[in-house]
mmCIF file of C-alpha atoms in Angstrom:
data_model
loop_
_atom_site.group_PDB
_atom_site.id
_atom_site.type_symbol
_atom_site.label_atom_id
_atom_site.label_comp_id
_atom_site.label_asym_id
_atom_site.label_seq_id
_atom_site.Cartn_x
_atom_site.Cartn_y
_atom_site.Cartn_z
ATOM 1 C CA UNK A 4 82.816 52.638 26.237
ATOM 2 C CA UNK A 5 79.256 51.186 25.120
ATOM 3 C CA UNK A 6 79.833 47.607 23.368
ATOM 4 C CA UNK A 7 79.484 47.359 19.994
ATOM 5 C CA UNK A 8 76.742 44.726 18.743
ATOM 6 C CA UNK A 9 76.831 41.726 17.095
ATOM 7 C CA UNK A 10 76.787 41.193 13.580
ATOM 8 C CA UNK A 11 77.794 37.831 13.441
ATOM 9 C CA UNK A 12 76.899 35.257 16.359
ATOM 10 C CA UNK A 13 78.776 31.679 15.156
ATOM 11 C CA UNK A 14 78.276 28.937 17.451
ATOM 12 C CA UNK A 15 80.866 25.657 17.013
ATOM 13 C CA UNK A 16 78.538 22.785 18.650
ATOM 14 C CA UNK A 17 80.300 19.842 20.201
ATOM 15 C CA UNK A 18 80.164 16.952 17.195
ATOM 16 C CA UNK A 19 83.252 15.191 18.375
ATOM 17 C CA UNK A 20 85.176 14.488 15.333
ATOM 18 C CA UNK A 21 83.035 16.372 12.801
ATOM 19 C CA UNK A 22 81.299 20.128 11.861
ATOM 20 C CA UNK A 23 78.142 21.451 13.485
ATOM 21 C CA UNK A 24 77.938 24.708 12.940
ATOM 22 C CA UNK A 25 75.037 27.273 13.944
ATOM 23 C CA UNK A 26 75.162 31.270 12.685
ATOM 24 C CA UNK A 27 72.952 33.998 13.762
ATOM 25 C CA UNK A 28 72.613 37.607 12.149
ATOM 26 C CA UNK A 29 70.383 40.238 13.242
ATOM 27 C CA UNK A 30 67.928 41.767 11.259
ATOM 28 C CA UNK A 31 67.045 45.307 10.928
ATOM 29 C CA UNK A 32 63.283 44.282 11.935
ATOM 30 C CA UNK A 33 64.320 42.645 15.138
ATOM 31 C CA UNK A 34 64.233 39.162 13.384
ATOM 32 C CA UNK A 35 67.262 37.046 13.103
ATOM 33 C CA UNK A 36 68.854 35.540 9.773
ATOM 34 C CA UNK A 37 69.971 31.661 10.510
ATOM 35 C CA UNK A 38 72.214 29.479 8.784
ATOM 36 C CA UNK A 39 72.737 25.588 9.648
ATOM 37 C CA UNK A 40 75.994 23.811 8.537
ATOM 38 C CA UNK A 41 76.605 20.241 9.049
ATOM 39 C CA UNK A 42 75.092 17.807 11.877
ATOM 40 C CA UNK A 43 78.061 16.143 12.545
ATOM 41 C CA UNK A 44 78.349 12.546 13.072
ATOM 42 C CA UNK A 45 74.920 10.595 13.888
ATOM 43 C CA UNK A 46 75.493 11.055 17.522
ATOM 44 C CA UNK A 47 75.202 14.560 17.364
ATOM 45 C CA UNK A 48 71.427 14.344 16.517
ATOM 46 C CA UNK A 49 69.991 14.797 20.335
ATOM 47 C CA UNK A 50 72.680 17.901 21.074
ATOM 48 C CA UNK A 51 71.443 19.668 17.494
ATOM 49 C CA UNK A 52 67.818 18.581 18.136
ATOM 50 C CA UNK A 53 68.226 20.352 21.342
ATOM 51 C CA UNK A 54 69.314 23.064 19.968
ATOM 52 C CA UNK A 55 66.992 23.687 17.400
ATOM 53 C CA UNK A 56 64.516 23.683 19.866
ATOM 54 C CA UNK A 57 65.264 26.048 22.006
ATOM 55 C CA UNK A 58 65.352 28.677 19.391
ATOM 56 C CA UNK A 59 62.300 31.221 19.632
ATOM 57 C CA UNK A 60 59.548 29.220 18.764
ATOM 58 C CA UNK A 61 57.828 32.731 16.972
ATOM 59 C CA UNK A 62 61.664 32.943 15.127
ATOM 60 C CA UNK A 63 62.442 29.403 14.864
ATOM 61 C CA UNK A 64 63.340 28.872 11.357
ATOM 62 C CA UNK A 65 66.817 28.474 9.889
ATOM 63 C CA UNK A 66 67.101 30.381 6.424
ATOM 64 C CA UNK A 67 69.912 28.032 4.997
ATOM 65 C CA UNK A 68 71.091 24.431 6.092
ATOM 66 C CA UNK A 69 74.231 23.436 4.275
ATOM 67 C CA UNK A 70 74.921 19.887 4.026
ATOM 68 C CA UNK A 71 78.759 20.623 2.928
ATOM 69 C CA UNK A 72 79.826 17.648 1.195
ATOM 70 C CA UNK A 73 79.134 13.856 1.897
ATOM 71 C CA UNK A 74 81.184 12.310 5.158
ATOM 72 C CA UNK A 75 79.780 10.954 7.642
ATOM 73 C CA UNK A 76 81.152 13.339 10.161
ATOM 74 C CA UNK A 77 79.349 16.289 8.414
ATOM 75 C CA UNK A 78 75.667 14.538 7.457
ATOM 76 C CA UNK A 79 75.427 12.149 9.894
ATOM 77 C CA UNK A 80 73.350 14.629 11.899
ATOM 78 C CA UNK A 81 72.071 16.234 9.231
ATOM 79 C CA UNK A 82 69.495 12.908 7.768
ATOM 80 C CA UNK A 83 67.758 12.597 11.095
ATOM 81 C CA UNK A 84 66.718 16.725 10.713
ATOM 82 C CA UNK A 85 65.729 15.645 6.918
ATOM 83 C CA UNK A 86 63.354 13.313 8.798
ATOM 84 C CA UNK A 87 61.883 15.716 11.428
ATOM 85 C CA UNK A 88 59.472 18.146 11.621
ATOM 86 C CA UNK A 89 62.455 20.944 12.173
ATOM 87 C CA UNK A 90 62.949 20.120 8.014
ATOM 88 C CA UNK A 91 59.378 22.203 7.663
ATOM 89 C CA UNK A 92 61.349 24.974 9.303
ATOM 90 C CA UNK A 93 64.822 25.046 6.711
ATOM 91 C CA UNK A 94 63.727 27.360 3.761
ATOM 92 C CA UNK A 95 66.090 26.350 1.891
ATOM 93 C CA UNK A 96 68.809 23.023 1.547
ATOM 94 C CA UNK A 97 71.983 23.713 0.371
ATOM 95 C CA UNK A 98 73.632 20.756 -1.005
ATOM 96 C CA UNK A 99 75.411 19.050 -4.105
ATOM 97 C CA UNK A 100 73.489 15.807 -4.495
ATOM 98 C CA UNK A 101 73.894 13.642 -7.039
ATOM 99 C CA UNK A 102 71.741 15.465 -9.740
ATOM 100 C CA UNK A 103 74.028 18.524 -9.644
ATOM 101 C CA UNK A 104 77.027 16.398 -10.897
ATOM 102 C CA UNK A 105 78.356 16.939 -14.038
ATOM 103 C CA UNK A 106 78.030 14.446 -16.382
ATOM 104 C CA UNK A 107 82.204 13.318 -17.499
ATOM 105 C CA UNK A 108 80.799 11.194 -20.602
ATOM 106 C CA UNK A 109 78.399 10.535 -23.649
ATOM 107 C CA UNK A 110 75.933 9.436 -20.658
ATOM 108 C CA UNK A 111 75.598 9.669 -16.882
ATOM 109 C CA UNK A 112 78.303 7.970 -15.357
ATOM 110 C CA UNK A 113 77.638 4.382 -14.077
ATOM 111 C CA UNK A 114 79.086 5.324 -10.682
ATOM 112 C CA UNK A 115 76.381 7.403 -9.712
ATOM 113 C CA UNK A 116 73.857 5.368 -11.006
ATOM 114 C CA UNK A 117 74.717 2.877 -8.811
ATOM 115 C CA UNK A 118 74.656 5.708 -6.195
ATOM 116 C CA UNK A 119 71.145 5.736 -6.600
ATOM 117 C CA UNK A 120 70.205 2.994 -3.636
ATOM 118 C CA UNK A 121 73.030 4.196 -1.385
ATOM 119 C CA UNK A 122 71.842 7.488 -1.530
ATOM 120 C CA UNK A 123 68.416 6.022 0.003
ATOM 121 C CA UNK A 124 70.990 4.121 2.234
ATOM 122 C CA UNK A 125 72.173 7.255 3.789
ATOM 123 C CA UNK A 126 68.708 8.487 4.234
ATOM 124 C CA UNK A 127 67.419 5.818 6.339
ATOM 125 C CA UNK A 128 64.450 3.412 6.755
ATOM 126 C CA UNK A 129 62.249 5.871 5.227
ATOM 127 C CA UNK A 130 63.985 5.946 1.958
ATOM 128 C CA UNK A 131 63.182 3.096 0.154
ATOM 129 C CA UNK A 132 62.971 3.533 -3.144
ATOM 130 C CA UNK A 133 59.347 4.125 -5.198
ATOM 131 C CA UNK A 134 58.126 1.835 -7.194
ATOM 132 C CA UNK A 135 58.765 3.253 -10.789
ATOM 133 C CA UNK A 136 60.189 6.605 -9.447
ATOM 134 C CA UNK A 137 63.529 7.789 -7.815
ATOM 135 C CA UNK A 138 64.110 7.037 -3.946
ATOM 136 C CA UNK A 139 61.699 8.506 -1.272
ATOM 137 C CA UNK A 140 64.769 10.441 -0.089
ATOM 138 C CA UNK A 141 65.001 12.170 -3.724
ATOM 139 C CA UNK A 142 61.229 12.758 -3.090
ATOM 140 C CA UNK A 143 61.731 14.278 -0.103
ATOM 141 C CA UNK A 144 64.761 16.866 -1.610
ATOM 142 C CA UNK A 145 62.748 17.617 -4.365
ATOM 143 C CA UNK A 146 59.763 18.676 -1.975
ATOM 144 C CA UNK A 147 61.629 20.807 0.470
ATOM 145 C CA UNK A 148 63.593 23.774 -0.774
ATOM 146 C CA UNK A 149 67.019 22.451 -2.320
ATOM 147 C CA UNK A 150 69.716 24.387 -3.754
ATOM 148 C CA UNK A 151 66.949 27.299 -4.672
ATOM 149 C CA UNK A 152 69.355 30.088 -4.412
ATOM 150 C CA UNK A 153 70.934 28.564 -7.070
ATOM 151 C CA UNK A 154 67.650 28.234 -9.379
ATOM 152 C CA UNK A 155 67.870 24.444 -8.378
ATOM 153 C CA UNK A 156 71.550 23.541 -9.788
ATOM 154 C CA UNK A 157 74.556 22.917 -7.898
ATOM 155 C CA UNK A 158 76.542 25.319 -5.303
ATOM 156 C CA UNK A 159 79.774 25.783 -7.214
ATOM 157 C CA UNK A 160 82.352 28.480 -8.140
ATOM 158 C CA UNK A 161 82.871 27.966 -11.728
ATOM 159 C CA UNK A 162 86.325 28.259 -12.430
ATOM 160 C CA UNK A 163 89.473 27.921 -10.074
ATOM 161 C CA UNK A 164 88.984 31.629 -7.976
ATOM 162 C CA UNK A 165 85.773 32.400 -9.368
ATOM 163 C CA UNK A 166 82.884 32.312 -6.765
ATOM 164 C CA UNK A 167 79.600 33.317 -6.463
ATOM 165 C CA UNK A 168 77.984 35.604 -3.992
ATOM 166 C CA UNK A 169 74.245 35.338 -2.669
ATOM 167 C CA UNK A 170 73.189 38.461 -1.113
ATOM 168 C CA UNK A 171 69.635 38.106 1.672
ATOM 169 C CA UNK A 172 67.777 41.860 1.807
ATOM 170 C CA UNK A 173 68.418 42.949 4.657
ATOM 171 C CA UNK A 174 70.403 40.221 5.816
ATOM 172 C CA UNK A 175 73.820 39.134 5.141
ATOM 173 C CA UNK A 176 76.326 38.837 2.128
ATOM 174 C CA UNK A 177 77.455 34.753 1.640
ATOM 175 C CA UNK A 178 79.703 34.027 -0.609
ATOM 176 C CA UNK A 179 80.751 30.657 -2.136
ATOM 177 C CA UNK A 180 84.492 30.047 -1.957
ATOM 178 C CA UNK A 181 84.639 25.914 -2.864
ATOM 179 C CA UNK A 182 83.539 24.108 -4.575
ATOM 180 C CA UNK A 183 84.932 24.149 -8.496
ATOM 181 C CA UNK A 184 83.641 22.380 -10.963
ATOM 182 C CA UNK A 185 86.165 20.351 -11.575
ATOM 183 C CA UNK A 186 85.754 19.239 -8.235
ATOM 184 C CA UNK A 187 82.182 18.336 -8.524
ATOM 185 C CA UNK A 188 82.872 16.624 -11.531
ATOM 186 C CA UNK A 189 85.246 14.592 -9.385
ATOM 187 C CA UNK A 190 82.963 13.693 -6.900
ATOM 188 C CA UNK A 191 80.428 12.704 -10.179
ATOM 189 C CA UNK A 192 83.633 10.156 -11.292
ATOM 190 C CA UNK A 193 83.556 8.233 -7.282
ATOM 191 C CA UNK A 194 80.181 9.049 -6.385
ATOM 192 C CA UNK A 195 79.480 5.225 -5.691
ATOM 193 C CA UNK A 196 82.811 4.926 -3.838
ATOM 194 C CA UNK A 197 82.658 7.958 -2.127
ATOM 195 C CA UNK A 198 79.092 7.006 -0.753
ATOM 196 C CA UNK A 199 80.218 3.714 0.643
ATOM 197 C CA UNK A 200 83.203 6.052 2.508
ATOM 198 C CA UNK A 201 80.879 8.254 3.570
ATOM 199 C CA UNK A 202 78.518 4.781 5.378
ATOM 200 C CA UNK A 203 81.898 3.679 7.095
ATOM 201 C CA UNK A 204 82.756 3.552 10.589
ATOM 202 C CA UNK A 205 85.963 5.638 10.377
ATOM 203 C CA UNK A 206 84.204 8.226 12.931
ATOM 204 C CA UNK A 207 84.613 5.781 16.075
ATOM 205 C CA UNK A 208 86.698 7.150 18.702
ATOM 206 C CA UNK A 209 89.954 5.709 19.006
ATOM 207 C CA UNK A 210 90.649 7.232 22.241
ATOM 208 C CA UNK A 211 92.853 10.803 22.706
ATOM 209 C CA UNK A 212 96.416 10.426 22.184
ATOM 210 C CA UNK A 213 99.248 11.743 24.158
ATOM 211 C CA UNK A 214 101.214 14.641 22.541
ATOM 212 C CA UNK A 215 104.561 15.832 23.169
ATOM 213 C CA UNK A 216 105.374 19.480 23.756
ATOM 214 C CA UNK A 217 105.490 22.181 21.416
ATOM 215 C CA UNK A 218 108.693 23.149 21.096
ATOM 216 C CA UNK A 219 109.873 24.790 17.902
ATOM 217 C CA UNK A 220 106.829 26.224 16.007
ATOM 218 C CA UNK A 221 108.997 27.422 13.588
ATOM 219 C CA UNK A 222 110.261 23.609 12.563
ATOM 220 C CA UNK A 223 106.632 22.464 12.401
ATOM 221 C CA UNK A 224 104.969 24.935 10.071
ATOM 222 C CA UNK A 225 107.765 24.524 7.786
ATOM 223 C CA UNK A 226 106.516 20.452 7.468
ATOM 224 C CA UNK A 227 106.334 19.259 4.271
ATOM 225 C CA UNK A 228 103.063 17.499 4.292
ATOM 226 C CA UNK A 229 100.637 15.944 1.699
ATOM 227 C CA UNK A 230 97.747 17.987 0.644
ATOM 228 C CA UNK A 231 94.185 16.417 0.855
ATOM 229 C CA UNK A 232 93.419 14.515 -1.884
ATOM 230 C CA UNK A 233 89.980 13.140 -0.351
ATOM 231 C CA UNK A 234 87.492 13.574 -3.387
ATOM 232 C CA UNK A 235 84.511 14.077 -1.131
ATOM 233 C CA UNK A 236 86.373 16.669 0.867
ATOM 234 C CA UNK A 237 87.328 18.530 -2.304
ATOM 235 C CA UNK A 238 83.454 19.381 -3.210
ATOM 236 C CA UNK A 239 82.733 20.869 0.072
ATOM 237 C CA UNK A 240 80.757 23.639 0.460
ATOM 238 C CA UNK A 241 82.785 26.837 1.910
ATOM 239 C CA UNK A 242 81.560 29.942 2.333
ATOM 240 C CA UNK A 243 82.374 33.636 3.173
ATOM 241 C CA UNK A 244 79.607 35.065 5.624
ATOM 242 C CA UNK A 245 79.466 38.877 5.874
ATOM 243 C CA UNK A 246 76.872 41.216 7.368
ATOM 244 C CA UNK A 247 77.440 44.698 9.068
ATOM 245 C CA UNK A 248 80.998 44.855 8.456
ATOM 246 C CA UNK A 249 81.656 41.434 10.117
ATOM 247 C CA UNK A 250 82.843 38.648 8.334
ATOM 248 C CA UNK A 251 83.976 34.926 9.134
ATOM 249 C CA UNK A 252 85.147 31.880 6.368
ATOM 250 C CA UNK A 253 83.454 28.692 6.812
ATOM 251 C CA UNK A 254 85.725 26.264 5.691
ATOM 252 C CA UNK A 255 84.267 23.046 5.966
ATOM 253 C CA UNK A 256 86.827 20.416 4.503
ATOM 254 C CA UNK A 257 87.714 22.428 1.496
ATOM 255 C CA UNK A 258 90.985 21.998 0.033
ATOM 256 C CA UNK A 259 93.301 25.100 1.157
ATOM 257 C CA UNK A 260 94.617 25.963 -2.305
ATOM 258 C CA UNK A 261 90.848 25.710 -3.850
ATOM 259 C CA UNK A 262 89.805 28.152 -0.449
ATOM 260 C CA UNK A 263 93.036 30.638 -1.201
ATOM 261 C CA UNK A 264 92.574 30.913 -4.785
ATOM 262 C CA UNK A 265 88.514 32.095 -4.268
ATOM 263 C CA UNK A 266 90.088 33.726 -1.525
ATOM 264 C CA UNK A 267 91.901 35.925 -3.417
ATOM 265 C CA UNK A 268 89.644 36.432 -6.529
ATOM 266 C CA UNK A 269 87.376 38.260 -3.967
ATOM 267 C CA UNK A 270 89.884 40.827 -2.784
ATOM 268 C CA UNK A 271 91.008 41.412 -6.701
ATOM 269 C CA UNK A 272 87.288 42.041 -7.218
ATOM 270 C CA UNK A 273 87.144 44.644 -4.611
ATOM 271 C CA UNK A 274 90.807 46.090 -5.742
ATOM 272 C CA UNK A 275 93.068 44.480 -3.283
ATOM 273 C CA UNK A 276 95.138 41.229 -2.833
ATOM 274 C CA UNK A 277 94.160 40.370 0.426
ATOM 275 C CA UNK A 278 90.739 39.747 2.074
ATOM 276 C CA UNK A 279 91.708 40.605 5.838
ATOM 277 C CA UNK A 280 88.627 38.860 7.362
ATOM 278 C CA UNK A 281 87.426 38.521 11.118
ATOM 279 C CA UNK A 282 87.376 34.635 11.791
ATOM 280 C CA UNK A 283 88.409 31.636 9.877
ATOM 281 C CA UNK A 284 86.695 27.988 10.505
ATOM 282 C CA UNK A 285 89.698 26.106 9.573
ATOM 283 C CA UNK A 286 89.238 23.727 6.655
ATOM 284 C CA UNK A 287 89.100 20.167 7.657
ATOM 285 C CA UNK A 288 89.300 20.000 11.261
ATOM 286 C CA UNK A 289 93.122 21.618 11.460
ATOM 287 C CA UNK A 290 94.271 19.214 9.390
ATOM 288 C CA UNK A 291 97.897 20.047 8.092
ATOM 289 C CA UNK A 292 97.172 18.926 4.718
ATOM 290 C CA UNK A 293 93.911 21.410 4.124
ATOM 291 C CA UNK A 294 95.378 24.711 6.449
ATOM 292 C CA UNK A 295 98.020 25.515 4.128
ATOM 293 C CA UNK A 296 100.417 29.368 3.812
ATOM 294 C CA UNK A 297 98.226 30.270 0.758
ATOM 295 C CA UNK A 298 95.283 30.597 2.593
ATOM 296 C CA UNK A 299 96.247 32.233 6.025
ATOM 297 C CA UNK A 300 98.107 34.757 3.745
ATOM 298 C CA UNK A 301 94.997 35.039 1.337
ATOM 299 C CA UNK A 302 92.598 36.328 4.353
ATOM 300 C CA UNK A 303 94.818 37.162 7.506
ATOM 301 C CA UNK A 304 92.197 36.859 10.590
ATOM 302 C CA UNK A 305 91.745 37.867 14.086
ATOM 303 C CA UNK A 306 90.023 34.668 15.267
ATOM 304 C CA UNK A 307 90.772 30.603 13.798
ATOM 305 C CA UNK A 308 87.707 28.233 14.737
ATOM 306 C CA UNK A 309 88.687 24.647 15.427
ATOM 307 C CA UNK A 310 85.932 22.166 15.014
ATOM 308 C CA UNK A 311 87.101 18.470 16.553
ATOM 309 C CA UNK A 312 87.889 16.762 19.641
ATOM 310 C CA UNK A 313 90.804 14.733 18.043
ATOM 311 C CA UNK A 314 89.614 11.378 18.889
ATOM 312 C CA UNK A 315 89.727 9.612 15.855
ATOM 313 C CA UNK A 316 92.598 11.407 13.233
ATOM 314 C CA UNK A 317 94.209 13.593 15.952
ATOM 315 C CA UNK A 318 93.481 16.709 15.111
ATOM 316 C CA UNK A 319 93.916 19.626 15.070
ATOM 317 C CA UNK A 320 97.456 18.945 13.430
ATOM 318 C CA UNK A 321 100.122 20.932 15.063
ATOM 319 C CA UNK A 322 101.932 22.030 11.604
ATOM 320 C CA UNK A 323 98.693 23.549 10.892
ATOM 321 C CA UNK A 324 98.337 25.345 14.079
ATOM 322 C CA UNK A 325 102.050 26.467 14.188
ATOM 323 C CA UNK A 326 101.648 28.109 10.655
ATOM 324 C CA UNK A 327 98.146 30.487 11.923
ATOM 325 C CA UNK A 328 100.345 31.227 15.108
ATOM 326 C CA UNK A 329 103.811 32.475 13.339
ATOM 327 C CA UNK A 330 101.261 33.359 9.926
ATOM 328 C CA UNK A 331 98.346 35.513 11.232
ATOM 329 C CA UNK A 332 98.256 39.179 12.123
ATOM 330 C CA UNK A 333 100.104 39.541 15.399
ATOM 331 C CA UNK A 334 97.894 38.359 18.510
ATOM 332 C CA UNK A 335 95.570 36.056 16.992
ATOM 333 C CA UNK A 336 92.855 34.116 18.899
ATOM 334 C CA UNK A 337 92.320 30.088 18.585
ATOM 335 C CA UNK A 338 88.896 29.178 19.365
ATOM 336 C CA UNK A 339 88.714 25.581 20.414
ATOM 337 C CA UNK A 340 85.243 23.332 20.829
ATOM 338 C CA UNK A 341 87.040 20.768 23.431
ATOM 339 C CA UNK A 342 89.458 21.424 25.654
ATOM 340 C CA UNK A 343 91.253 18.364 25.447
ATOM 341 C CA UNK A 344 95.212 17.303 25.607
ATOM 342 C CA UNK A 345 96.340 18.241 22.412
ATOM 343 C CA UNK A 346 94.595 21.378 22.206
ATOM 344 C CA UNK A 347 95.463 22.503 25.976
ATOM 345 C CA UNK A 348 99.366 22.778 25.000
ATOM 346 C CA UNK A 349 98.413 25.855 22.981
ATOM 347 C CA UNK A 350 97.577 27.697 26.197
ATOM 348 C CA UNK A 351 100.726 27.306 27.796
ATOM 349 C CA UNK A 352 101.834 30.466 29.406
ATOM 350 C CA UNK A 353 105.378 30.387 27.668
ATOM 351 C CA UNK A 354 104.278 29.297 24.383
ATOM 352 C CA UNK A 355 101.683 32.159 24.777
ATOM 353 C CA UNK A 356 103.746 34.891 25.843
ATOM 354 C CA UNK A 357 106.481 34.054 23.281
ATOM 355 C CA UNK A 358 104.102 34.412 20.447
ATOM 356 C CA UNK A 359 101.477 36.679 21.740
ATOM 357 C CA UNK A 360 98.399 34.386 21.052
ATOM 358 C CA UNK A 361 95.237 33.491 22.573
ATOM 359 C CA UNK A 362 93.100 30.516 23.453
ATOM 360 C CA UNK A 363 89.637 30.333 24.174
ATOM 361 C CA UNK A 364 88.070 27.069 25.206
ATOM 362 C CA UNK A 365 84.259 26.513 26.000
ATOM 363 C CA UNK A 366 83.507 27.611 29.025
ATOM 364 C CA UNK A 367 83.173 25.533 32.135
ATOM 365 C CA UNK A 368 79.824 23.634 32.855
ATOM 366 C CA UNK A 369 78.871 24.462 29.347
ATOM 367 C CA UNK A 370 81.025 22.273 27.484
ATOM 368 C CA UNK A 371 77.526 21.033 25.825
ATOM 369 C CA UNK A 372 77.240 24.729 23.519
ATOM 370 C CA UNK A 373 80.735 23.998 22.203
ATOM 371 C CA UNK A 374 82.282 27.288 21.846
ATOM 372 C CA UNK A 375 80.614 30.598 20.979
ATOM 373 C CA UNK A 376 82.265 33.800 19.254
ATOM 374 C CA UNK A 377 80.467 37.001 18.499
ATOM 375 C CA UNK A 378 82.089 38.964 15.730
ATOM 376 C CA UNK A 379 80.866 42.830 16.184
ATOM 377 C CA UNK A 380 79.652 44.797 13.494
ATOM 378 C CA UNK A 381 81.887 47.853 12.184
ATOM 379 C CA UNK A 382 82.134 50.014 9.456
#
C-alpha cells in the first residue's frame, strides 16, 4: 500500500523548558510553506540557528514566525533571530507587542508606558532607545513585516469563540484560536509587570524530579486543580494549522477554556460540535491547569505534542496526561521531545496495554531534532 504524503511536517525542537516549534507544508509548485513558533529560552539560540540553516538555502525562508506571547521560555530564542540576518528571511512577524494593546482608559495606560525601556531590555544591546523616537527594537518591528496579515493590528479572536482564519494560496488554512480581547487588554493592564516576569530567571533548571508510579489514571484526571491565571500566558497566540486535509492545534500557553470555546465556534461554523483534529500541541507544556476536559472533548485527536523536559515546573503534569489518555479517541499517541523520568512512566507496558496508548520519544542519537511527526494529507 503506497504511503500517503505529508501535508503537515511539525517538528518539536529540544528548548528544555519552553516552545520551539518548526512546521513545514508542501506546496503545489514543489516549494514549501514555513511557519516558526517560539525560540524557546535563550539557550536555544545555537540549536534554532542550526536549524535554520540547514534549510534549502534556494527555499530558506520561513513565511510566518510567531512570537506567542511574552515569557522568557517562548522569546528567549526568538530576540537573537530578530538580530540576525535569518530576520531578512521571516516575511512576516506575528506578534502582540505593545502597540496592539487596547487602551483600558481615557489615555494609554501608564503600565505600558513604562514598558517602553523594558521592551528595548528584552531586545538586547542593540536596542537602545533613539534619541527623540521610540526604541531601536520598535524600529526594527516596524521595518520587518509585523502582524501584516492582520493589516498591522493585533492577532486576536474578538469575542470569547470567535476566531479568525488566514488562508495562504496555495498553502495552508491557519486559524487563530487565542487570544481574546479581553485578554489582550489584560496583558495592556500588567504590561510593565509582566515584562519584568518575562526578564526573570524562573527558566533555570532545578534538576528532574523523581516521580512515583502511575497508578490510578482515573483518580488523577478527576484532580481538582487551579486553572492558569498567568496574564502573559492568557494572550498567547494559538493556532489551528490545516492544509490537505491535515490539521494540528498549536497551543502555545493558551488558557484551555479560551482554546475550547474557539474550539468549538469552528466546528458550529462548519455545522458540527466537535472539531475532530489530527494532533494537539498541548497548551502550556502539559500543565494540569491549561489541558483541561473542555478542550480534549472540543477537538478529540489522534496525536498530543508535549513540548518540555520538566526541569524547572515538572511538567508535563500527570492529571493532564491522565485526562488525554482516558479522554481521547481510543489509541491515542503522546509525542514527547525528551525522554526523561517523568515522561518514560507513560510507556510502561501495563499502563500501555491497559489503556491502549502510545508513546513516541525522539529517536536515539537524534535527541538534538526533538521529536518529529508527519501528519498525512487525506480527503
Amino acid at each position: 500500500m503506497a504511503t500517503k504524503p505529508t501535508a503537515i511536517h511539525v517538528e518539536v525542537l529540544p528548548a528544555r523548558l519552553g516552545d520551539c516549534l518548526l512546521v513545514e507544508c508542501p506546496r503545489p509548485d514543489g516549494r514549501t510553506w514555513r511557519m516558526l513558533v517560539d525560540g524557546g529560552p535563550p539557550d536555544t539560540w545555537p540549536l534554532l540557528e542550526a536549524r535554520l540553516r540547514r534549510l534549502d538555502p534556494g527555499d530558506r525562508h520561513i513565511d510566518v514566525a510567531v512570537i506567542t506571547h511574552i515569557d522568557s521560555d517562548h522569546i528567549g530564542g526568538m530576540l537573537p533571530l530578530l538580530a540576525s540576518d535569518l530576520a531578512a528571511d521571516v516575511r512576516d512577524f506575528w506578534f502582540n507587542g505593545r502597540p496592539h494593546l487596547p487602551v483600558t482608559g481615557p489615555g494609554r495606560p501608564r503600565s505600558v508606558d513604562q514598558g517602553e525601556s523594558l521592551v528595548a531590555a528584552l531586545s538586547g544591546p542593540e536596542a537602545e532607545p533613539l534619541a527623540g523616537g521610540p526604541s531601536a527594537m520598535q524600529s526594527r518591528r516596524r521595518a520587518l513585516p509585523w502582524n501584516v496579515a492582520f493589516g498591522g493590528g493585533p492577532v486576536d479572536t474578538g469575542a470569547a469563540g470567535g476566531f479568525v482564519e488566514v488562508a495562504v494560496p496555495d498553502g495552508p488554512t491557519v486559524t487563530v484560536l487565542s487570544p481574546t480581547t479581553k485578554r489582550l487588554t489584560r496583558l495592556a493592564d500588567t504590561w510593565s509587570k509582566s515584562l519584568l516576569a518575562a526578564l526573570g530567571d524562573h527558566d533555570r533548571a532545578v534538576g528532574l524530579d523523581a516521580p512515583g508510579p502511575l497508578d490510578d489514571l482515573r483518580h488523577l484526571a478527576d484532580e481538582r486543580t487551579p486553572r492558569d491565571s498567568s496574564v502573559p500566558n492568557g494572550s498567547s497566540i494559538a493556532l489551528l494549522v490545516e492544509h490537505r486535509g491535515a490539521s494540528v492545534v498549536l497551543g502555545a500557553d493558551a488558557y484551555g477554556s479560551v482554546l475550547a470555546a474557539a474550539l468549538q465556534g469552528v466546528a458550529r461554523a462548519r455545522g458540527g460540535e466537535t472539531l475532530t483534529v489530527d494532533a494537539l500541541k498541548l497548551p502550556h507544556h502539559g500543565s494540569d491547569a491549561n489541558v483541561v476536559a473542555a478542550l480534549l472533548e472540543a477537538a478529540p485527536a489522534s496525536h498530543y505534542l508535549v513540548s518540555t523536559n520538566g526541569d524547572v515546573f515538572h511538567h508535563p503534569d500527570d492529571a493532564a496526561l491522565a485526562r488525554v489518555v482516558l479522554g481521547a479517541p481510543a489509541g491515542p499517541t503522546l509525542w514527547f521531545n525528551y525522554r526523561t523520568p517523568r515522561t518514560e512512566r507513560w510507556a510502561d507496558p501495563r499502563l500501555v496495554e491497559t489503556h491502549g496508548h502510545r508513546v513516541v520519544f525522539p529517536e536515539p542519537g537524534h535527541a538534538d531534532a526533538g521529536t518529529v511527526i508527519d501528519l498525512p494529507a487525506r480527503r
